[in-house]
PDB file of C-alpha atoms in Angstrom:
ATOM      1  CA  MET A   1     -14.819  -7.456  16.373  1.00 64.00           C
ATOM      2  CA  VAL A   2     -18.261  -7.986  17.913  1.00 70.00           C
ATOM      3  CA  VAL A   3     -18.819 -10.814  20.418  1.00 71.00           C
ATOM      4  CA  ASP A   4     -22.250 -11.931  21.622  1.00 74.00           C
ATOM      5  CA  ASP A   5     -21.836 -12.492  25.374  1.00 76.00           C
ATOM      6  CA  PRO A   6     -25.285 -12.996  26.990  1.00 78.00           C
ATOM      7  CA  SER A   7     -23.711 -14.639  30.074  1.00 77.00           C
ATOM      8  CA  ASP A   8     -21.226 -11.787  30.614  1.00 78.00           C
ATOM      9  CA  VAL A   9     -18.127 -14.012  30.734  1.00 75.00           C
ATOM     10  CA  VAL A  10     -15.914 -12.636  27.949  1.00 75.00           C
ATOM     11  CA  ARG A  11     -13.308 -10.164  29.183  1.00 75.00           C
ATOM     12  CA  GLN A  12     -10.554 -10.244  26.576  1.00 77.00           C
ATOM     13  CA  VAL A  13      -9.754 -10.762  22.902  1.00 76.00           C
ATOM     14  CA  ASP A  14      -6.226 -11.598  21.769  1.00 75.00           C
ATOM     15  CA  LEU A  15      -5.372 -10.946  18.128  1.00 71.00           C
ATOM     16  CA  THR A  16      -2.333 -12.184  16.254  1.00 71.00           C
ATOM     17  CA  ALA A  17      -1.504 -11.358  12.638  1.00 71.00           C
ATOM     18  CA  GLY A  18       1.194 -12.906  10.521  1.00 71.00           C
ATOM     19  CA  TYR A  19       2.185 -15.309   7.789  1.00 62.00           C
ATOM     20  CA  LEU A  20       1.745 -19.105   8.023  1.00 58.00           C
ATOM     21  CA  LEU A  21       0.349 -18.968  11.567  1.00 54.00           C
ATOM     22  CA  GLN A  22      -1.479 -22.260  11.048  1.00 55.00           C
ATOM     23  CA  GLY A  23       0.022 -24.767   8.681  1.00 56.00           C
ATOM     24  CA  PRO A  24       3.305 -26.044   7.293  1.00 57.00           C
ATOM     25  CA  GLY A  25       6.334 -23.822   7.071  1.00 59.00           C
ATOM     26  CA  GLU A  26       7.898 -21.289   9.374  1.00 61.00           C
ATOM     27  CA  ALA A  27       5.326 -19.035  11.018  1.00 61.00           C
ATOM     28  CA  ARG A  28       6.270 -15.350  10.967  1.00 64.00           C
ATOM     29  CA  LEU A  29       4.550 -13.107  13.451  1.00 64.00           C
ATOM     30  CA  ALA A  30       3.646  -9.629  12.202  1.00 65.00           C
ATOM     31  CA  ALA A  31       1.662  -8.088  15.049  1.00 65.00           C
ATOM     32  CA  GLN A  32      -0.074  -8.899  18.330  1.00 67.00           C
ATOM     33  CA  SER A  33      -2.594  -7.070  20.473  1.00 69.00           C
ATOM     34  CA  THR A  34      -4.869  -7.725  23.439  1.00 72.00           C
ATOM     35  CA  VAL A  35      -7.946  -5.714  24.302  1.00 72.00           C
ATOM     36  CA  GLY A  36     -10.254  -6.088  27.277  1.00 76.00           C
ATOM     37  CA  ALA A  37     -13.928  -5.353  27.831  1.00 71.00           C
ATOM     38  CA  ALA A  38     -15.895  -4.067  30.781  1.00 70.00           C
ATOM     39  CA  ALA A  39     -18.453  -6.260  32.500  1.00 71.00           C
ATOM     40  CA  GLY A  40     -21.914  -6.280  31.005  1.00 74.00           C
ATOM     41  CA  ALA A  41     -24.048  -8.868  29.271  1.00 68.00           C
ATOM     42  CA  GLY A  42     -24.936  -8.585  25.601  1.00 75.00           C
ATOM     43  CA  ARG A  43     -22.996  -7.596  22.526  1.00 77.00           C
ATOM     44  CA  LYS A  44     -19.445  -6.425  23.185  1.00 74.00           C
ATOM     45  CA  THR A  45     -17.397  -4.603  20.609  1.00 72.00           C
ATOM     46  CA  PHE A  46     -13.636  -5.019  20.731  1.00 70.00           C
ATOM     47  CA  THR A  47     -11.704  -2.443  18.722  1.00 68.00           C
ATOM     48  CA  VAL A  48      -8.153  -3.564  18.170  1.00 63.00           C
ATOM     49  CA  ARG A  49      -5.298  -1.700  16.532  1.00 62.00           C
ATOM     50  CA  LEU A  50      -2.500  -3.972  15.394  1.00 58.00           C
ATOM     51  CA  ALA A  51       0.894  -2.317  15.494  1.00 54.00           C
ATOM     52  CA  SER A  52       3.990  -4.114  14.324  1.00 52.00           C
ATOM     53  CA  PRO A  53       7.440  -3.678  15.818  1.00 48.00           C
ATOM     54  CA  TYR A  54       8.600  -6.752  13.902  1.00 45.00           C
ATOM     55  CA  THR A  55      10.748  -7.069  10.800  1.00 46.00           C
ATOM     56  CA  LEU A  56       9.875  -9.676   8.185  1.00 47.00           C
ATOM     57  CA  GLY A  57      12.927  -9.958   5.966  1.00 49.00           C
ATOM     58  CA  SER A  58      13.123  -6.668   4.078  1.00 48.00           C
ATOM     59  CA  ARG A  59       9.615  -5.663   5.199  1.00 48.00           C
ATOM     60  CA  THR A  60       9.740  -3.253   8.122  1.00 51.00           C
ATOM     61  CA  THR A  61       5.958  -3.099   8.191  1.00 55.00           C
ATOM     62  CA  PRO A  62       3.993  -6.148   7.087  1.00 58.00           C
ATOM     63  CA  TYR A  63       1.982  -6.078   3.897  1.00 64.00           C
ATOM     64  CA  GLY A  64       0.470  -8.674   1.617  1.00 66.00           C
ATOM     65  CA  ARG A  65      -1.896 -11.453   2.612  1.00 67.00           C
ATOM     66  CA  LEU A  66      -1.926 -11.746   6.407  1.00 68.00           C
ATOM     67  CA  GLN A  67      -3.689 -14.292   8.561  1.00 70.00           C
ATOM     68  CA  VAL A  68      -5.483 -12.867  11.596  1.00 73.00           C
ATOM     69  CA  LEU A  69      -6.271 -15.149  14.531  1.00 72.00           C
ATOM     70  CA  ALA A  70      -8.684 -14.146  17.304  1.00 74.00           C
ATOM     71  CA  LEU A  71      -9.006 -15.822  20.695  1.00 75.00           C
ATOM     72  CA  VAL A  72     -11.921 -14.918  23.002  1.00 77.00           C
ATOM     73  CA  SER A  73     -11.254 -15.580  26.694  1.00 75.00           C
ATOM     74  CA  ASN A  74     -11.618 -14.691  30.351  1.00 74.00           C
ATOM     75  CA  PRO A  75      -8.085 -14.459  31.784  1.00 73.00           C
ATOM     76  CA  ALA A  76      -9.390 -14.406  35.380  1.00 75.00           C
ATOM     77  CA  ASP A  77     -10.066 -18.134  35.269  1.00 76.00           C
ATOM     78  CA  SER A  78      -8.068 -19.047  32.106  1.00 75.00           C
ATOM     79  CA  THR A  79     -11.245 -19.968  30.228  1.00 76.00           C
ATOM     80  CA  VAL A  80     -11.025 -19.856  26.435  1.00 76.00           C
ATOM     81  CA  PHE A  81     -14.434 -19.601  24.763  1.00 75.00           C
ATOM     82  CA  GLY A  82     -13.369 -19.930  21.172  1.00 73.00           C
ATOM     83  CA  GLY A  83     -11.757 -18.088  18.368  1.00 73.00           C
ATOM     84  CA  GLY A  84     -11.476 -17.821  14.663  1.00 72.00           C
ATOM     85  CA  SER A  85      -9.209 -17.057  11.791  1.00 71.00           C
ATOM     86  CA  THR A  86      -9.512 -14.905   8.706  1.00 71.00           C
ATOM     87  CA  MET A  87      -7.264 -13.656   5.933  1.00 69.00           C
ATOM     88  CA  THR A  88      -6.857  -9.977   5.174  1.00 69.00           C
ATOM     89  CA  LEU A  89      -4.929  -8.131   2.522  1.00 68.00           C
ATOM     90  CA  LEU A  90      -2.794  -5.161   3.515  1.00 66.00           C
ATOM     91  CA  LYS A  91      -1.410  -3.206   0.592  1.00 73.00           C
ATOM     92  CA  GLY A  92       2.051  -1.722   0.923  1.00 75.00           C
ATOM     93  CA  ALA A  93       2.242   2.029   0.315  1.00 79.00           C
ATOM     94  CA  THR A  94       4.302   3.027  -2.703  1.00 86.00           C
ATOM     95  CA  THR A  95       6.118   6.214  -3.685  1.00 90.00           C
ATOM     96  CA  VAL A  96       6.925   7.509  -7.140  1.00 94.00           C
ATOM     97  CA  THR A  97       9.123  10.385  -8.243  1.00 94.00           C
ATOM     98  CA  ASN A  98       8.654  12.259 -11.503  1.00 94.00           C
ATOM     99  CA  VAL A  99      11.591  14.316 -12.736  1.00 94.00           C
ATOM    100  CA  PRO A 100      11.408  15.689 -16.279  1.00 94.00           C
ATOM    101  CA  SER A 101      14.745  16.471 -17.944  1.00 95.00           C
ATOM    102  CA  SER A 102      13.449  20.043 -18.308  1.00 94.00           C
ATOM    103  CA  THR A 103      10.423  21.909 -16.948  1.00 95.00           C
ATOM    104  CA  THR A 104      10.542  24.451 -19.799  1.00 96.00           C
ATOM    105  CA  VAL A 105      10.760  23.255 -23.413  1.00 96.00           C
ATOM    106  CA  ALA A 106      10.235  24.664 -26.906  1.00 97.00           C
ATOM    107  CA  PRO A 107       7.107  23.476 -28.809  1.00 96.00           C
ATOM    108  CA  GLY A 108       7.625  20.003 -30.254  1.00 95.00           C
ATOM    109  CA  THR A 109      10.826  19.425 -28.325  1.00 93.00           C
ATOM    110  CA  SER A 110      11.597  16.004 -26.887  1.00 95.00           C
ATOM    111  CA  PHE A 111      12.357  15.647 -23.208  1.00 96.00           C
ATOM    112  CA  ARG A 112      12.660  12.727 -20.824  1.00 96.00           C
ATOM    113  CA  VAL A 113      10.248  11.855 -18.002  1.00 97.00           C
ATOM    114  CA  SER A 114      12.210   9.874 -15.397  1.00 97.00           C
ATOM    115  CA  GLY A 115      11.724   8.758 -11.830  1.00 97.00           C
ATOM    116  CA  ASP A 116      11.686   5.803  -9.504  1.00 97.00           C
ATOM    117  CA  LEU A 117       9.099   3.584  -7.875  1.00 96.00           C
ATOM    118  CA  LYS A 118       9.596   2.214  -4.367  1.00 93.00           C
ATOM    119  CA  LEU A 119       7.783   0.701  -1.443  1.00 87.00           C
ATOM    120  CA  PHE A 120       7.278   2.745   1.732  1.00 79.00           C
ATOM    121  CA  ASN A 121      10.470   1.248   3.181  1.00 76.00           C
ATOM    122  CA  GLY A 122      12.672   2.283   0.243  1.00 84.00           C
ATOM    123  CA  GLN A 123      12.694  -1.146  -1.409  1.00 87.00           C
ATOM    124  CA  PRO A 124      12.799  -0.621  -5.212  1.00 93.00           C
ATOM    125  CA  LEU A 125      10.001  -2.163  -7.246  1.00 94.00           C
ATOM    126  CA  SER A 126      11.408  -3.732 -10.400  1.00 96.00           C
ATOM    127  CA  GLY A 127       9.537  -4.848 -13.499  1.00 97.00           C
ATOM    128  CA  ARG A 128       6.517  -2.616 -12.772  1.00 97.00           C
ATOM    129  CA  ARG A 129       4.733  -0.659 -15.502  1.00 97.00           C
ATOM    130  CA  VAL A 130       4.531   3.109 -14.964  1.00 98.00           C
ATOM    131  CA  GLY A 131       2.158   4.982 -17.269  1.00 97.00           C
ATOM    132  CA  ILE A 132       3.074   8.478 -18.421  1.00 97.00           C
ATOM    133  CA  TYR A 133       0.161  10.843 -19.144  1.00 97.00           C
ATOM    134  CA  TYR A 134      -0.198  14.459 -20.230  1.00 96.00           C
ATOM    135  CA  VAL A 135      -3.004  16.905 -19.306  1.00 96.00           C
ATOM    136  CA  PRO A 136      -2.903  20.211 -21.250  1.00 95.00           C
ATOM    137  CA  ALA A 137      -3.367  23.420 -19.240  1.00 96.00           C
ATOM    138  CA  GLY A 138      -7.027  24.403 -18.916  1.00 95.00           C
ATOM    139  CA  THR A 139      -8.339  20.870 -19.518  1.00 94.00           C
ATOM    140  CA  THR A 140      -9.009  17.800 -17.409  1.00 92.00           C
ATOM    141  CA  ARG A 141      -8.636  15.035 -19.982  1.00 93.00           C
ATOM    142  CA  ALA A 142      -5.413  13.047 -19.887  1.00 94.00           C
ATOM    143  CA  SER A 143      -3.630  11.796 -22.980  1.00 95.00           C
ATOM    144  CA  TYR A 144      -1.500   8.663 -22.842  1.00 96.00           C
ATOM    145  CA  ALA A 145       2.170   9.298 -23.667  1.00 96.00           C
ATOM    146  CA  GLY A 146       3.545   5.814 -23.073  1.00 97.00           C
ATOM    147  CA  THR A 147       4.608   3.208 -20.541  1.00 98.00           C
ATOM    148  CA  ALA A 148       7.986   2.759 -18.893  1.00 98.00           C
ATOM    149  CA  VAL A 149       9.062  -0.419 -17.085  1.00 98.00           C
ATOM    150  CA  THR A 150      11.058  -0.071 -13.878  1.00 98.00           C
ATOM    151  CA  SER A 151      14.602  -1.439 -13.653  1.00 98.00           C
ATOM    152  CA  SER A 152      15.960  -3.584 -10.811  1.00 97.00           C
ATOM    153  CA  SER A 153      16.670  -0.347  -8.911  1.00 97.00           C
ATOM    154  CA  GLY A 154      13.079   0.886  -9.448  1.00 96.00           C
ATOM    155  CA  ASP A 155      14.108   3.549 -12.010  1.00 97.00           C
ATOM    156  CA  PHE A 156      12.058   4.315 -15.115  1.00 98.00           C
ATOM    157  CA  SER A 157      12.430   6.690 -18.050  1.00 98.00           C
ATOM    158  CA  LEU A 158      10.398   7.605 -21.129  1.00 97.00           C
ATOM    159  CA  GLN A 159      11.159   9.987 -23.993  1.00 97.00           C
ATOM    160  CA  ALA A 160       8.208  12.342 -24.642  1.00 95.00           C
ATOM    161  CA  ARG A 161       7.422  15.352 -26.827  1.00 95.00           C
ATOM    162  CA  ALA A 162       5.564  18.438 -25.552  1.00 94.00           C
ATOM    163  CA  TRP A 163       3.455  20.717 -27.733  1.00 94.00           C
ATOM    164  CA  HIS A 164       1.533  22.574 -25.042  1.00 95.00           C
ATOM    165  CA  THR A 165       2.048  23.594 -21.417  1.00 97.00           C
ATOM    166  CA  GLY A 166       0.513  21.167 -18.935  1.00 96.00           C
ATOM    167  CA  SER A 167       0.916  18.465 -16.318  1.00 96.00           C
ATOM    168  CA  TRP A 168       2.885  15.298 -16.946  1.00 97.00           C
ATOM    169  CA  PHE A 169       1.876  12.372 -14.696  1.00 95.00           C
ATOM    170  CA  ALA A 170       3.817   9.255 -13.768  1.00 97.00           C
ATOM    171  CA  GLN A 171       1.251   6.709 -12.566  1.00 96.00           C
ATOM    172  CA  TYR A 172       1.652   3.234 -11.099  1.00 96.00           C
ATOM    173  CA  SER A 173      -1.676   1.375 -10.976  1.00 95.00           C
ATOM    174  CA  GLY A 174      -0.672  -0.842  -8.065  1.00 90.00           C
ATOM    175  CA  SER A 175      -1.005  -4.592  -7.605  1.00 87.00           C
ATOM    176  CA  SER A 176      -2.716  -7.021  -5.264  1.00 79.00           C
ATOM    177  CA  SER A 177      -0.183  -6.125  -2.547  1.00 78.00           C
ATOM    178  CA  GLU A 178       0.925  -2.586  -3.544  1.00 85.00           C
ATOM    179  CA  GLN A 179      -1.064   0.659  -3.542  1.00 86.00           C
ATOM    180  CA  SER A 180      -1.452   2.790  -6.644  1.00 91.00           C
ATOM    181  CA  VAL A 181       0.366   6.128  -6.754  1.00 93.00           C
ATOM    182  CA  TYR A 182       0.936   9.053  -9.118  1.00 93.00           C
ATOM    183  CA  LYS A 183       2.986  12.220  -9.238  1.00 95.00           C
ATOM    184  CA  ALA A 184       2.361  15.228 -11.515  1.00 95.00           C
ATOM    185  CA  VAL A 185       4.889  17.794 -12.713  1.00 95.00           C
ATOM    186  CA  TRP A 186       4.138  21.016 -14.620  1.00 96.00           C
ATOM    187  CA  VAL A 187       6.022  21.420 -17.922  1.00 96.00           C
ATOM    188  CA  ARG A 188       5.901  24.812 -19.613  1.00 97.00           C
ATOM    189  CA  VAL A 189       6.099  25.065 -23.395  1.00 96.00           C
ATOM    190  CA  SER A 190       7.325  28.427 -24.726  1.00 94.00           C
TER     191      SER A 190
END
C-alpha cells in the first residue's frame, strides 16, 4: 500500500481481512496486521503480510472473497487520517491424486484411473469435474480420455483403454475460489 504523506504525519497502517466486516450478518475475522513507517515526508510504502491463526468453520486458512480494510493513522496522538476497503479473491490450494489400477498394461487393455480431489486442509471437493488426458511417449499433445465427477468424499474414477506407453493426467481446472491442479502418472504398454 502506498500513502502520500507530504506533511509527514502517517506512522502506521492497520489491515484487517475477513468476511462481512462491514454490513449485515456475523463478521468473521480472517487476519490482522499492523505495520509502521519511519519519519519522512513524501510517498510511504507499507508492505503488509497477512497471516491467519484463525479458523473459519472448516477453513483453517481463509480463502474465497475476502474484504480488506485499511486504516491510516498516527498512534502517537491517536489521529486517524482515513482508510479504505477493497475486496480480494484468495484461491484455496487443491491437491489431486492419480492412481491407475495398473502401471503396466497389455495393448488395448482397459484399466481404471482413480484418485481424489481435496482442498489444502484435507476437505474433500464433491461434484467437481476432473478431466483425464493421455500424452503418448515422445509427444507433447494430449488426448482427452474422459471426465470423472468427484463423489461426496472427493473420489473419482474413470475406465480407460491404453494402446501406447505414456502419461495419464488427472486435471482439475479450478473454480473462482479453488486453484487448478493436475497429476501425471506413467503407464507402460507392453
